PDB file of C-alpha atoms in Angstrom:
ATOM      1  CA  ARG A 993      -1.252  75.522  45.041  1.00 50.00           C
ATOM      2  CA  GLY A 994      -2.421  72.116  43.938  1.00 56.00           C
ATOM      3  CA  LEU A 995      -2.404  68.441  44.755  1.00 56.00           C
ATOM      4  CA  VAL A 996      -0.698  65.628  42.879  1.00 58.00           C
ATOM      5  CA  ALA A 997      -1.809  62.054  43.558  1.00 58.00           C
ATOM      6  CA  ILE A 998       0.572  59.262  42.595  1.00 58.00           C
ATOM      7  CA  ASP A 999       0.008  55.524  42.909  1.00 58.00           C
ATOM      8  CA  ALA A1000       3.372  54.471  44.254  1.00 58.00           C
ATOM      9  CA  SER A1001       2.642  50.746  44.141  1.00 56.00           C
ATOM     10  CA  ILE A1002       5.956  50.470  42.356  1.00 50.00           C
ATOM     11  CA  GLY A1003       7.445  51.336  45.735  1.00 48.00           C
ATOM     12  CA  ARG A1004      10.613  53.356  45.784  1.00 50.00           C
ATOM     13  CA  SER A1005      11.796  52.015  42.451  1.00 59.00           C
ATOM     14  CA  ARG A1006      14.005  54.004  40.097  1.00 60.00           C
ATOM     15  CA  ALA A1007      10.985  55.339  38.161  1.00 60.00           C
ATOM     16  CA  TYR A1008       9.260  56.628  41.290  1.00 64.00           C
ATOM     17  CA  ALA A1009      12.536  58.083  42.581  1.00 68.00           C
ATOM     18  CA  ALA A1010      13.028  59.857  39.233  1.00 66.00           C
ATOM     19  CA  PHE A1011       9.532  61.350  39.522  1.00 70.00           C
ATOM     20  CA  GLU A1012      10.314  62.616  43.030  1.00 72.00           C
ATOM     21  CA  ARG A1013      13.617  64.176  41.892  1.00 72.00           C
ATOM     22  CA  LEU A1014      11.924  65.947  38.988  1.00 72.00           C
ATOM     23  CA  ALA A1015       9.069  67.185  41.201  1.00 73.00           C
ATOM     24  CA  ARG A1016      11.391  68.407  43.964  1.00 73.00           C
ATOM     25  CA  ALA A1017      13.498  70.267  41.380  1.00 71.00           C
ATOM     26  CA  THR A1018      10.406  71.720  39.713  1.00 71.00           C
ATOM     27  CA  PHE A1019       8.118  72.848  42.535  1.00 71.00           C
ATOM     28  CA  ALA A1020       8.940  75.340  45.270  1.00 73.00           C
ATOM     29  CA  THR A1021       6.628  73.323  47.529  1.00 75.00           C
ATOM     30  CA  PHE A1022       6.492  69.544  47.258  1.00 70.00           C
ATOM     31  CA  VAL A1023       5.223  68.081  50.530  1.00 75.00           C
ATOM     32  CA  GLU A1024       3.698  64.656  51.082  1.00 76.00           C
ATOM     33  CA  ILE A1025       0.246  64.773  52.683  1.00 73.00           C
ATOM     34  CA  ASP A1026      -0.339  62.598  55.741  1.00 74.00           C
ATOM     35  CA  GLU A1027      -1.999  59.190  55.572  1.00 71.00           C
ATOM     36  CA  GLU A1028      -5.334  60.330  57.036  1.00 72.00           C
ATOM     37  CA  GLU A1029      -5.902  63.016  54.392  1.00 69.00           C
ATOM     38  CA  ARG A1030      -4.775  60.857  51.481  1.00 62.00           C
ATOM     39  CA  ALA A1031      -7.165  58.073  52.586  1.00 64.00           C
ATOM     40  CA  ALA A1032      -9.985  60.364  51.443  1.00 64.00           C
ATOM     41  CA  TRP A1033      -8.510  60.253  47.929  1.00 59.00           C
ATOM     42  CA  SER A1034      -8.191  56.483  47.847  1.00 58.00           C
ATOM     43  CA  GLN A1035     -10.228  54.371  45.468  1.00 58.00           C
ATOM     44  CA  GLY A1036     -10.136  51.507  47.962  1.00 58.00           C
ATOM     45  CA  ASP A1037      -7.536  49.130  46.588  1.00 56.00           C
ATOM     46  CA  ASP A1038      -4.767  51.725  46.569  1.00 55.00           C
ATOM     47  CA  LYS A1039      -4.836  52.841  50.225  1.00 57.00           C
ATOM     48  CA  SER A1040      -1.326  51.580  50.884  1.00 61.00           C
ATOM     49  CA  SER A1041       0.192  52.783  47.614  1.00 60.00           C
ATOM     50  CA  LEU A1042      -1.437  56.178  47.031  1.00 60.00           C
ATOM     51  CA  ARG A1043       0.832  59.148  47.723  1.00 65.00           C
ATOM     52  CA  LEU A1044      -0.608  62.646  47.786  1.00 66.00           C
ATOM     53  CA  TYR A1045       1.567  65.748  47.527  1.00 67.00           C
ATOM     54  CA  GLU A1046       0.806  69.414  47.968  1.00 72.00           C
ATOM     55  CA  VAL A1047       2.596  71.306  45.242  1.00 67.00           C
ATOM     56  CA  ALA A1048       3.176  74.971  44.539  1.00 68.00           C
ATOM     57  CA  GLY A1049       5.736  76.470  42.325  1.00 65.00           C
ATOM     58  CA  PRO A1050       7.554  76.727  40.179  1.00 63.00           C
ATOM     59  CA  ARG A1051      10.919  76.709  41.923  1.00 62.00           C
ATOM     60  CA  GLY A1052      12.252  79.929  40.451  1.00 59.00           C
ATOM     61  CA  ARG A1053      12.893  79.944  36.747  1.00 56.00           C
ATOM     62  CA  LEU A1054      13.804  76.658  35.180  1.00 53.00           C
ATOM     63  CA  ALA A1055      16.337  77.310  32.477  1.00 58.00           C
ATOM     64  CA  PRO A1056      15.513  76.047  30.039  1.00 70.00           C
ATOM     65  CA  ALA A1057      11.852  75.434  30.819  1.00 79.00           C
ATOM     66  CA  PRO A1058      11.169  71.696  30.707  1.00 83.00           C
ATOM     67  CA  ARG A1059       9.387  69.805  27.982  1.00 90.00           C
ATOM     68  CA  VAL A1060       7.468  67.032  29.710  1.00 91.00           C
ATOM     69  CA  VAL A1061       5.383  64.255  28.185  1.00 93.00           C
ATOM     70  CA  LEU A1062       2.992  62.477  30.519  1.00 89.00           C
ATOM     71  CA  MET A1063       2.696  59.010  29.051  1.00 87.00           C
ATOM     72  CA  GLY A1064       0.634  55.952  29.824  1.00 81.00           C
ATOM     73  CA  PRO A1065      -2.409  53.992  28.744  1.00 78.00           C
ATOM     74  CA  CYS A1066      -5.759  55.538  27.921  1.00 77.00           C
ATOM     75  CA  GLY A1067      -7.596  56.521  31.099  1.00 78.00           C
ATOM     76  CA  CYS A1068      -4.539  56.707  33.382  1.00 74.00           C
ATOM     77  CA  GLY A1069      -4.925  60.455  34.020  1.00 77.00           C
ATOM     78  CA  LYS A1070      -2.502  62.019  31.529  1.00 83.00           C
ATOM     79  CA  THR A1071      -4.772  64.955  30.707  1.00 83.00           C
ATOM     80  CA  ARG A1072      -5.875  65.695  34.271  1.00 83.00           C
ATOM     81  CA  VAL A1073      -2.353  65.497  35.715  1.00 83.00           C
ATOM     82  CA  GLY A1074      -0.877  67.239  32.669  1.00 89.00           C
ATOM     83  CA  ARG A1075      -3.172  70.250  32.935  1.00 89.00           C
ATOM     84  CA  ALA A1076      -2.423  70.569  36.651  1.00 85.00           C
ATOM     85  CA  LEU A1077       1.336  70.256  36.105  1.00 86.00           C
ATOM     86  CA  ALA A1078       1.297  72.776  33.240  1.00 88.00           C
ATOM     87  CA  ALA A1079      -0.698  75.243  35.355  1.00 86.00           C
ATOM     88  CA  ALA A1080       1.640  74.827  38.326  1.00 78.00           C
ATOM     89  CA  LEU A1081       4.668  75.434  36.101  1.00 82.00           C
ATOM     90  CA  GLY A1082       3.084  78.262  34.115  1.00 84.00           C
ATOM     91  CA  LEU A1083       3.577  76.328  30.872  1.00 90.00           C
ATOM     92  CA  PRO A1084       1.217  75.525  28.004  1.00 95.00           C
ATOM     93  CA  PHE A1085      -0.502  72.130  27.906  1.00 96.00           C
ATOM     94  CA  LEU A1086      -0.643  70.133  24.673  1.00 97.00           C
ATOM     95  CA  GLU A1087      -3.388  67.507  24.503  1.00 94.00           C
ATOM     96  CA  GLY A1088      -2.014  64.701  22.358  1.00 94.00           C
ATOM     97  CA  ASP A1089      -5.472  63.587  21.217  1.00 90.00           C
ATOM     98  CA  GLU A1090      -5.893  66.912  19.405  1.00 93.00           C
ATOM     99  CA  PHE A1091      -2.947  66.112  17.123  1.00 96.00           C
ATOM    100  CA  HIS A1092      -4.445  62.937  15.614  1.00 92.00           C
ATOM    101  CA  PRO A1093      -5.353  63.251  11.948  1.00 93.00           C
ATOM    102  CA  PRO A1094      -9.074  62.678  11.210  1.00 93.00           C
ATOM    103  CA  GLU A1095      -8.334  59.208   9.778  1.00 94.00           C
ATOM    104  CA  ASN A1096      -6.880  58.081  13.123  1.00 91.00           C
ATOM    105  CA  VAL A1097      -9.869  59.397  15.063  1.00 89.00           C
ATOM    106  CA  ALA A1098     -12.278  57.610  12.699  1.00 91.00           C
ATOM    107  CA  LYS A1099     -10.298  54.383  12.944  1.00 91.00           C
ATOM    108  CA  MET A1100     -10.260  54.412  16.754  1.00 83.00           C
ATOM    109  CA  ALA A1101     -13.929  55.464  16.949  1.00 85.00           C
ATOM    110  CA  SER A1102     -14.823  52.389  14.897  1.00 87.00           C
ATOM    111  CA  GLY A1103     -13.006  50.204  17.440  1.00 84.00           C
ATOM    112  CA  GLU A1104      -9.937  49.519  15.319  1.00 88.00           C
ATOM    113  CA  PRO A1105      -6.552  50.019  17.005  1.00 86.00           C
ATOM    114  CA  LEU A1106      -3.881  52.176  15.421  1.00 88.00           C
ATOM    115  CA  ASP A1107      -0.708  50.612  14.075  1.00 92.00           C
ATOM    116  CA  ASP A1108       2.756  52.163  13.981  1.00 92.00           C
ATOM    117  CA  THR A1109       2.149  53.595  10.501  1.00 94.00           C
ATOM    118  CA  ASP A1110      -0.992  55.361  11.751  1.00 93.00           C
ATOM    119  CA  ARG A1111       0.877  56.792  14.726  1.00 92.00           C
ATOM    120  CA  ARG A1112       3.844  58.292  12.833  1.00 95.00           C
ATOM    121  CA  PRO A1113       2.153  61.514  11.606  1.00 95.00           C
ATOM    122  CA  TRP A1114       0.439  61.994  14.967  1.00 94.00           C
ATOM    123  CA  LEU A1115       3.666  61.626  16.950  1.00 96.00           C
ATOM    124  CA  ALA A1116       5.559  63.851  14.489  1.00 96.00           C
ATOM    125  CA  ALA A1117       2.919  66.595  14.799  1.00 97.00           C
ATOM    126  CA  LEU A1118       2.909  66.463  18.601  1.00 97.00           C
ATOM    127  CA  ALA A1119       6.718  66.303  18.832  1.00 97.00           C
ATOM    128  CA  GLY A1120       6.968  69.277  16.458  1.00 97.00           C
ATOM    129  CA  ALA A1121       4.486  71.309  18.496  1.00 97.00           C
ATOM    130  CA  LEU A1122       6.333  70.488  21.720  1.00 96.00           C
ATOM    131  CA  LYS A1123       9.660  71.453  20.138  1.00 94.00           C
ATOM    132  CA  ASN A1124       8.194  74.815  19.075  1.00 94.00           C
ATOM    133  CA  GLU A1125       7.419  75.686  22.695  1.00 93.00           C
ATOM    134  CA  ALA A1126      10.059  77.115  25.025  1.00 88.00           C
ATOM    135  CA  GLY A1127       8.679  74.645  27.546  1.00 90.00           C
ATOM    136  CA  ALA A1128       5.408  72.721  27.742  1.00 94.00           C
ATOM    137  CA  VAL A1129       3.616  69.713  29.156  1.00 94.00           C
ATOM    138  CA  ALA A1130       2.020  67.219  26.763  1.00 96.00           C
ATOM    139  CA  ALA A1131      -0.185  64.153  27.139  1.00 93.00           C
ATOM    140  CA  CYS A1132       0.650  61.233  24.846  1.00 93.00           C
ATOM    141  CA  SER A1133       0.451  57.465  25.296  1.00 87.00           C
ATOM    142  CA  ALA A1134       4.041  57.014  23.971  1.00 88.00           C
ATOM    143  CA  LEU A1135       4.117  53.443  25.247  1.00 85.00           C
ATOM    144  CA  LYS A1136       6.859  52.194  22.911  1.00 88.00           C
ATOM    145  CA  ARG A1137      10.465  53.356  23.043  1.00 90.00           C
ATOM    146  CA  SER A1138      10.325  53.968  19.276  1.00 92.00           C
ATOM    147  CA  TYR A1139       7.423  56.409  19.825  1.00 92.00           C
ATOM    148  CA  ARG A1140       9.378  58.292  22.489  1.00 92.00           C
ATOM    149  CA  ALA A1141      12.369  58.504  20.128  1.00 92.00           C
ATOM    150  CA  THR A1142      10.270  60.857  17.966  1.00 94.00           C
ATOM    151  CA  PHE A1143      10.695  63.570  20.623  1.00 94.00           C
ATOM    152  CA  ASP A1144      13.833  65.611  21.314  1.00 91.00           C
ATOM    153  CA  ALA A1145      16.407  64.063  23.629  1.00 86.00           C
ATOM    154  CA  ASP A1146      15.822  66.767  26.272  1.00 86.00           C
ATOM    155  CA  THR A1147      12.174  65.740  26.738  1.00 90.00           C
ATOM    156  CA  TYR A1148      11.230  64.326  30.144  1.00 88.00           C
ATOM    157  CA  PHE A1149       8.839  61.369  30.122  1.00 89.00           C
ATOM    158  CA  VAL A1150       6.692  60.653  33.172  1.00 87.00           C
ATOM    159  CA  PHE A1151       4.865  57.320  33.072  1.00 85.00           C
ATOM    160  CA  LEU A1152       1.420  57.298  34.657  1.00 78.00           C
ATOM    161  CA  ASP A1153      -0.142  53.937  35.269  1.00 76.00           C
ATOM    162  CA  ALA A1154      -3.218  52.503  36.911  1.00 74.00           C
ATOM    163  CA  PRO A1155      -4.679  49.015  37.147  1.00 77.00           C
ATOM    164  CA  GLU A1156      -6.455  47.871  33.977  1.00 75.00           C
ATOM    165  CA  ALA A1157      -9.826  47.712  35.766  1.00 77.00           C
ATOM    166  CA  VAL A1158      -9.456  51.356  36.818  1.00 76.00           C
ATOM    167  CA  VAL A1159      -8.566  52.686  33.354  1.00 73.00           C
ATOM    168  CA  LEU A1160     -11.299  50.592  31.764  1.00 76.00           C
ATOM    169  CA  GLU A1161     -13.906  52.031  34.140  1.00 80.00           C
ATOM    170  CA  ARG A1162     -12.629  55.576  33.559  1.00 76.00           C
ATOM    171  CA  VAL A1163     -12.893  55.144  29.778  1.00 72.00           C
ATOM    172  CA  ARG A1164     -16.408  53.681  30.134  1.00 77.00           C
ATOM    173  CA  GLN A1165     -17.518  56.702  32.183  1.00 78.00           C
ATOM    174  CA  ARG A1166     -15.874  59.271  29.922  1.00 74.00           C
ATOM    175  CA  GLY A1167     -18.360  60.978  27.653  1.00 66.00           C
ATOM    176  CA  GLY A1168     -17.718  62.685  24.336  1.00 68.00           C
ATOM    177  CA  HIS A1169     -14.458  60.897  23.529  1.00 68.00           C
ATOM    178  CA  TYR A1170     -13.826  58.775  20.450  1.00 69.00           C
ATOM    179  CA  MET A1171     -11.797  56.083  22.234  1.00 65.00           C
ATOM    180  CA  PRO A1172     -14.049  53.087  22.969  1.00 61.00           C
ATOM    181  CA  PRO A1173     -13.449  50.834  26.007  1.00 62.00           C
ATOM    182  CA  SER A1174     -12.757  47.926  23.621  1.00 63.00           C
ATOM    183  CA  LEU A1175      -9.371  49.514  22.759  1.00 59.00           C
ATOM    184  CA  VAL A1176      -8.154  49.617  26.355  1.00 71.00           C
ATOM    185  CA  ALA A1177      -5.568  46.869  26.628  1.00 59.00           C
TER     186      ALA A1177
END
C-alpha cells in the first residue's frame, strides 16, 4: 500500500483525466483520501488542488507490463513518485539522471544548460534501457515533444508539475546533486 499525491490544479482537464484512467487501470486499489487527511499533506498554497490517493496493486497482471516515463521539470518529484509507482507495480525504476554522460553532468554542474545535441545520447541511452525492460518506470524531464519521440510509441508519459517557487526550493534543499538552482527555469 502507498499514497500518491497529485496537484490537480489543472482541474479535471484531459491530462488529469488521463492520469486517473491509467491509475485506475493499473492499481487494484485507487481511492481518493478525504479532505481532512490530505490537508496534512498540503504545502499551504495547494490546499484546494492537492489530491491524495491510497494505492495498492497492481491490478492483476498487466499484459504487456507498462513502460512509463514520469516527466517534468527538475524538482517536481519524478524520482520520488517514480520509485513509489515502480514499487507498487513491481517494476524496475530507471533514474534518468544516471544515464547522462559525464560531459553532461559536468556541464550542468558548472551552471550551463544542456542543448538538444547534449541531450541526444542521454535520451537514446535511457530510451534503450527502457525498451530492454519488459516493463519499467523511468524519470526523465522529456519536456519537448522531440525528446519524447525518442521513446517507443507504447510508452506512457505522465507529466508532473509544481509551481516554479516549489521546484526551486526543492532543488535548493537537495544535497549531493549536480543540478544547481540556477538551471531551474
